[in-house]
mmCIF file of C-alpha atoms and ligand atoms in Angstrom:
data_model
loop_
_atom_site.group_PDB
_atom_site.id
_atom_site.type_symbol
_atom_site.label_atom_id
_atom_site.label_comp_id
_atom_site.label_asym_id
_atom_site.label_seq_id
_atom_site.Cartn_x
_atom_site.Cartn_y
_atom_site.Cartn_z
ATOM 1 C CA MET A 158 18.617 8.207 16.382
ATOM 2 C CA THR A 159 17.964 9.370 12.818
ATOM 3 C CA LYS A 160 16.156 12.588 11.843
ATOM 4 C CA SER A 161 14.479 13.119 8.470
ATOM 5 C CA ASN A 162 11.175 14.329 7.015
ATOM 6 C CA ASN A 163 10.073 15.944 10.326
ATOM 7 C CA ARG A 164 10.450 12.572 12.007
ATOM 8 C CA GLU A 165 12.949 11.174 14.443
ATOM 9 C CA SER A 166 13.609 7.522 15.234
ATOM 10 C CA GLN A 167 14.706 6.459 18.721
ATOM 11 C CA TYR A 168 17.540 4.310 17.383
ATOM 12 C CA PRO A 169 19.682 4.686 14.253
ATOM 13 C CA ILE A 170 17.830 3.555 11.099
ATOM 14 C CA GLU A 171 18.059 4.217 7.358
ATOM 15 C CA PRO A 172 16.450 7.627 6.562
ATOM 16 C CA LEU A 173 14.358 5.863 3.876
ATOM 17 C CA PHE A 174 12.049 4.506 6.604
ATOM 18 C CA LEU A 175 11.285 8.055 7.774
ATOM 19 C CA ASP A 176 11.136 9.521 4.265
ATOM 20 C CA ARG A 177 8.420 7.137 3.084
ATOM 21 C CA TRP A 178 5.020 8.479 4.019
ATOM 22 C CA SER A 179 1.476 8.496 2.653
ATOM 23 C CA PRO A 180 0.569 11.791 0.992
ATOM 24 C CA ARG A 181 -2.769 12.389 -0.706
ATOM 25 C CA ALA A 182 -1.674 15.317 -2.918
ATOM 26 C CA PHE A 183 -0.685 13.782 -6.237
ATOM 27 C CA THR A 184 0.132 15.494 -9.548
ATOM 28 C CA GLY A 185 -2.049 13.203 -11.655
ATOM 29 C CA GLU A 186 0.720 12.762 -14.187
ATOM 30 C CA VAL A 187 1.004 9.693 -16.371
ATOM 31 C CA ILE A 188 3.528 7.048 -15.269
ATOM 32 C CA GLU A 189 5.480 4.729 -17.563
ATOM 33 C CA GLU A 190 4.343 1.141 -17.046
ATOM 34 C CA ALA A 191 8.006 0.128 -16.599
ATOM 35 C CA ALA A 192 8.336 2.481 -13.602
ATOM 36 C CA LEU A 193 5.361 0.847 -11.915
ATOM 37 C CA LEU A 194 6.673 -2.606 -12.805
ATOM 38 C CA SER A 195 9.924 -1.755 -10.964
ATOM 39 C CA MET A 196 7.865 -1.221 -7.814
ATOM 40 C CA LEU A 197 5.911 -4.432 -8.334
ATOM 41 C CA ASP A 198 9.154 -6.294 -9.037
ATOM 42 C CA ALA A 199 10.611 -5.063 -5.720
ATOM 43 C CA ALA A 200 7.380 -6.102 -3.995
ATOM 44 C CA HIS A 201 7.564 -9.627 -5.319
ATOM 45 C CA TRP A 202 11.072 -10.080 -3.861
ATOM 46 C CA ALA A 203 9.481 -10.016 -0.418
ATOM 47 C CA PRO A 204 9.994 -13.100 1.748
ATOM 48 C CA SER A 205 6.985 -15.365 2.264
ATOM 49 C CA SER A 206 6.188 -18.538 4.147
ATOM 50 C CA ALA A 207 7.636 -21.521 2.214
ATOM 51 C CA ASN A 208 8.258 -19.056 -0.643
ATOM 52 C CA GLN A 209 4.579 -19.409 -1.605
ATOM 53 C CA GLN A 210 4.511 -15.788 -2.894
ATOM 54 C CA PRO A 211 0.757 -15.439 -2.266
ATOM 55 C CA TRP A 212 0.556 -11.763 -3.332
ATOM 56 C CA ARG A 213 -1.265 -10.807 -6.518
ATOM 57 C CA PHE A 214 -1.444 -7.259 -7.932
ATOM 58 C CA ILE A 215 -4.130 -5.900 -10.267
ATOM 59 C CA TYR A 216 -3.156 -2.490 -11.604
ATOM 60 C CA ALA A 217 -4.263 0.328 -13.895
ATOM 61 C CA LEU A 218 -2.354 3.332 -15.176
ATOM 62 C CA LYS A 219 -3.692 6.883 -15.233
ATOM 63 C CA GLY A 220 -4.953 7.713 -18.719
ATOM 64 C CA SER A 221 -5.824 4.115 -19.578
ATOM 65 C CA ASP A 222 -9.319 2.879 -20.443
ATOM 66 C CA ASP A 223 -9.434 1.046 -17.089
ATOM 67 C CA TRP A 224 -8.753 4.119 -14.939
ATOM 68 C CA ASP A 225 -12.316 5.228 -14.137
ATOM 69 C CA LYS A 226 -13.312 1.636 -13.385
ATOM 70 C CA PHE A 227 -10.494 1.351 -10.830
ATOM 71 C CA VAL A 228 -11.284 4.727 -9.219
ATOM 72 C CA ALA A 229 -14.926 3.628 -8.821
ATOM 73 C CA LEU A 230 -13.738 0.637 -6.761
ATOM 74 C CA LEU A 231 -12.461 2.954 -3.987
ATOM 75 C CA VAL A 232 -14.704 4.351 -1.246
ATOM 76 C CA GLU A 233 -15.746 7.936 -1.975
ATOM 77 C CA SER A 234 -13.392 9.578 0.523
ATOM 78 C CA ASN A 235 -10.450 7.864 -1.176
ATOM 79 C CA GLN A 236 -11.736 8.534 -4.723
ATOM 80 C CA GLU A 237 -11.567 12.256 -3.975
ATOM 81 C CA TRP A 238 -7.752 12.336 -3.835
ATOM 82 C CA ALA A 239 -6.663 8.975 -5.310
ATOM 83 C CA LYS A 240 -8.160 9.842 -8.713
ATOM 84 C CA ASN A 241 -5.100 12.117 -9.073
ATOM 85 C CA ALA A 242 -2.648 9.255 -8.577
ATOM 86 C CA SER A 243 -0.619 7.885 -11.491
ATOM 87 C CA ALA A 244 -1.419 4.236 -10.807
ATOM 88 C CA LEU A 245 -3.921 2.272 -8.743
ATOM 89 C CA ILE A 246 -3.258 -1.236 -7.503
ATOM 90 C CA PHE A 247 -5.428 -3.804 -5.737
ATOM 91 C CA VAL A 248 -3.545 -6.356 -3.654
ATOM 92 C CA VAL A 249 -5.068 -9.825 -3.484
ATOM 93 C CA SER A 250 -3.587 -12.774 -1.613
ATOM 94 C CA LYS A 251 -3.911 -16.471 -2.267
ATOM 95 C CA GLY A 252 -5.212 -18.107 0.904
ATOM 96 C CA PHE A 253 -4.196 -21.670 0.172
ATOM 97 C CA ASN A 254 -0.985 -23.463 -0.680
ATOM 98 C CA GLY A 255 -0.651 -25.358 -3.963
ATOM 99 C CA ASP A 256 -3.942 -26.245 -5.626
ATOM 100 C CA ILE A 257 -7.230 -25.321 -3.899
ATOM 101 C CA SER A 258 -8.407 -28.949 -4.205
ATOM 102 C CA GLU A 259 -5.558 -29.993 -1.894
ATOM 103 C CA GLY A 260 -7.297 -28.004 0.884
ATOM 104 C CA ARG A 261 -4.073 -26.729 2.473
ATOM 105 C CA LYS A 262 -4.987 -23.340 3.946
ATOM 106 C CA SER A 263 -2.245 -20.760 4.365
ATOM 107 C CA TYR A 264 -1.944 -19.087 7.782
ATOM 108 C CA THR A 265 0.416 -16.343 6.609
ATOM 109 C CA HIS A 266 -0.916 -15.182 3.221
ATOM 110 C CA SER A 267 -2.048 -11.762 4.456
ATOM 111 C CA PHE A 268 1.149 -11.265 6.454
ATOM 112 C CA ASP A 269 3.198 -12.110 3.357
ATOM 113 C CA ALA A 270 1.168 -9.785 1.108
ATOM 114 C CA GLY A 271 1.672 -7.013 3.671
ATOM 115 C CA THR A 272 5.418 -7.474 3.466
ATOM 116 C CA ALA A 273 5.205 -7.134 -0.322
ATOM 117 C CA TRP A 274 3.217 -3.888 -0.030
ATOM 118 C CA GLY A 275 5.902 -2.555 2.314
ATOM 119 C CA TYR A 276 8.607 -3.344 -0.197
ATOM 120 C CA LEU A 277 6.581 -1.642 -2.940
ATOM 121 C CA ALA A 278 6.197 1.503 -0.838
ATOM 122 C CA LEU A 279 9.939 1.690 -0.194
ATOM 123 C CA GLN A 280 10.817 1.131 -3.877
ATOM 124 C CA ALA A 281 8.266 3.802 -4.835
ATOM 125 C CA LYS A 282 10.060 6.313 -2.596
ATOM 126 C CA LEU A 283 13.447 5.303 -4.013
ATOM 127 C CA SER A 284 12.016 5.798 -7.531
ATOM 128 C CA GLY A 285 10.755 9.324 -6.784
ATOM 129 C CA PHE A 286 7.123 8.370 -6.143
ATOM 130 C CA TYR A 287 4.894 7.837 -3.110
ATOM 131 C CA ALA A 288 2.623 4.870 -2.456
ATOM 132 C CA HIS A 289 -0.479 5.297 -0.268
ATOM 133 C CA GLY A 290 -2.197 2.164 1.075
ATOM 134 C CA MET A 291 -6.003 2.085 1.185
ATOM 135 C CA GLY A 292 -8.254 -0.145 3.272
ATOM 136 C CA GLY A 293 -11.180 1.921 2.016
ATOM 137 C CA ILE A 294 -11.986 -0.072 -1.084
ATOM 138 C CA GLU A 295 -15.101 -1.877 -2.345
ATOM 139 C CA HIS A 296 -14.027 -5.424 -1.533
ATOM 140 C CA ASP A 297 -17.090 -7.225 -2.915
ATOM 141 C CA LYS A 298 -17.217 -5.159 -6.105
ATOM 142 C CA ILE A 299 -13.494 -5.782 -6.695
ATOM 143 C CA ARG A 300 -14.070 -9.515 -6.330
ATOM 144 C CA GLN A 301 -16.945 -9.367 -8.843
ATOM 145 C CA THR A 302 -15.221 -7.013 -11.305
ATOM 146 C CA PHE A 303 -12.105 -9.156 -11.604
ATOM 147 C CA ASP A 304 -13.763 -12.540 -11.118
ATOM 148 C CA ILE A 305 -11.625 -13.335 -8.086
ATOM 149 C CA PRO A 306 -12.489 -16.866 -6.934
ATOM 150 C CA GLU A 307 -13.023 -18.150 -3.402
ATOM 151 C CA GLY A 308 -9.794 -18.797 -1.539
ATOM 152 C CA TYR A 309 -8.279 -15.466 -2.531
ATOM 153 C CA ARG A 310 -8.571 -12.469 -0.168
ATOM 154 C CA VAL A 311 -8.945 -8.911 -1.437
ATOM 155 C CA GLU A 312 -6.471 -7.166 0.870
ATOM 156 C CA ALA A 313 -6.091 -3.465 0.096
ATOM 157 C CA GLY A 314 -5.635 -0.799 -2.537
ATOM 158 C CA ILE A 315 -2.548 1.278 -3.278
ATOM 159 C CA ALA A 316 -2.360 4.691 -4.953
ATOM 160 C CA VAL A 317 1.016 5.575 -6.495
ATOM 161 C CA GLY A 318 1.936 9.047 -7.655
ATOM 162 C CA ARG A 319 4.269 11.997 -7.563
ATOM 163 C CA LEU A 320 3.865 14.520 -4.777
ATOM 164 C CA ALA A 321 1.902 17.686 -5.562
ATOM 165 C CA ASP A 322 1.378 20.853 -3.535
ATOM 166 C CA LYS A 323 -1.258 20.290 -0.867
ATOM 167 C CA SER A 324 -3.367 23.113 -2.327
ATOM 168 C CA VAL A 325 -4.825 20.477 -4.714
ATOM 169 C CA LEU A 326 -6.589 18.860 -1.718
ATOM 170 C CA SER A 327 -9.885 19.557 0.024
ATOM 171 C CA GLU A 328 -9.556 21.505 3.287
ATOM 172 C CA ARG A 329 -10.022 18.357 5.385
ATOM 173 C CA ASN A 330 -7.257 16.502 3.559
ATOM 174 C CA ARG A 331 -4.983 19.568 3.471
ATOM 175 C CA GLU A 332 -5.069 19.689 7.255
ATOM 176 C CA ARG A 333 -3.804 16.113 7.584
ATOM 177 C CA GLU A 334 -1.207 16.256 4.798
ATOM 178 C CA PHE A 335 1.959 15.748 6.853
ATOM 179 C CA PRO A 336 4.177 12.797 7.829
ATOM 180 C CA SER A 337 2.657 11.169 10.913
ATOM 181 C CA GLN A 338 4.497 10.192 14.091
ATOM 182 C CA ARG A 339 4.751 6.840 15.858
ATOM 183 C CA LYS A 340 4.093 5.448 19.341
ATOM 184 C CA PRO A 341 7.171 5.070 21.527
ATOM 185 C CA LEU A 342 8.959 1.834 20.617
ATOM 186 C CA SER A 343 8.484 0.600 24.207
ATOM 187 C CA GLU A 344 4.692 0.468 23.606
ATOM 188 C CA VAL A 345 5.064 -2.092 20.810
ATOM 189 C CA ALA A 346 8.331 -4.005 21.421
ATOM 190 C CA PHE A 347 8.636 -6.131 24.593
ATOM 191 C CA ASN A 348 11.663 -7.997 25.894
ATOM 192 C CA GLY A 349 10.499 -11.445 27.046
ATOM 193 C CA LYS A 350 6.871 -10.602 27.821
ATOM 194 C CA PHE A 351 3.657 -9.328 26.251
ATOM 195 C CA ILE A 352 1.826 -6.211 27.334
ATOM 196 C CA ALA A 353 -1.701 -5.835 25.954
ATOM 197 C CA GLY A 354 -2.863 -2.356 25.072
HETATM 198 C C1 LIG B 249 -3.402 -1.231 4.841
HETATM 199 C C2 LIG B 249 -3.563 0.272 4.894
HETATM 200 C C3 LIG B 249 -4.806 0.835 4.705
HETATM 201 C C4 LIG B 249 -4.946 2.227 4.679
HETATM 202 N N1 LIG B 249 -6.169 2.763 4.362
HETATM 203 C C5 LIG B 249 -6.256 4.097 4.094
HETATM 204 C C6 LIG B 249 -7.428 4.619 3.500
HETATM 205 O O1 LIG B 249 -8.388 3.915 3.176
HETATM 206 N N2 LIG B 249 -7.452 5.960 3.248
HETATM 207 C C7 LIG B 249 -6.409 6.798 3.548
HETATM 208 O O2 LIG B 249 -6.504 7.983 3.268
HETATM 209 N N3 LIG B 249 -5.268 6.298 4.100
HETATM 210 C C8 LIG B 249 -5.144 4.975 4.369
HETATM 211 N N4 LIG B 249 -3.979 4.445 4.862
HETATM 212 C C9 LIG B 249 -2.844 5.320 5.207
HETATM 213 C C10 LIG B 249 -2.558 5.314 6.704
HETATM 214 O O3 LIG B 249 -3.489 6.129 7.381
HETATM 215 C C11 LIG B 249 -1.100 5.769 6.962
HETATM 216 O O4 LIG B 249 -0.221 4.808 6.400
HETATM 217 C C12 LIG B 249 -0.800 5.901 8.441
HETATM 218 O O5 LIG B 249 -1.537 6.972 9.005
HETATM 219 C C13 LIG B 249 0.680 6.143 8.697
HETATM 220 O O6 LIG B 249 1.120 7.283 8.005
HETATM 221 P P1 LIG B 249 2.326 7.274 6.959
HETATM 222 O O7 LIG B 249 2.055 6.159 5.972
HETATM 223 O O8 LIG B 249 2.289 8.641 6.307
HETATM 224 O O9 LIG B 249 3.589 7.010 7.718
HETATM 225 C C14 LIG B 249 -3.823 3.066 4.921
HETATM 226 C C15 LIG B 249 -2.567 2.482 5.135
HETATM 227 C C16 LIG B 249 -2.431 1.102 5.109
HETATM 228 C C17 LIG B 249 -1.052 0.501 5.290
#
């Protein structure tokens, strides 16, 4: 097993997987665009079905003219803390292969985009930042704001920032500002069978 960040795996793994977590307390400092592009570069080296690379990233940097517009596209409970991030990203995936007129739907576009987000989160940690995924985003407004056509799926948001002291958070968020645990591996990994639950 491996121990790190108040977490313990059941089998030996790289500490990086335990060290990555999703804080909400961010410093609100400005990030160099190149630092964010390193994370997005790592993300786009993710594997994908037939190397279709269906992930798309729309981003804004803290301090830019776009910042308030991006914050407003999060649900209120996420706005509260994510406004102090250094970058906000919306992940969109392309739901068809090739040209839309060819009508070849992709089965794996969301799965592939999820892999890319995972890579981004790991690169963020390696670069001294944290990435926090958000399902709580205004999907329809994002589609309208960025003119995202049919066939593309608005997947999730990501807040990227440097860790701050949890005193910057509301009481509710302060109480849940710690690295979470996981179910026992035996509840999710089955040798030769499937167990629903
Ligand atoms: C796709 C996705 C959506 C999430 N949505 C939200 C969200 O809207 N708001 C929030 O505060 N955290 C959100 N989270 C963070 C999860 O709650 C967190 O990843 C999970 O509890 C595991 O904790 P850890 O990332 O610290 O290991 C989301 C995470 C993912 C991957």
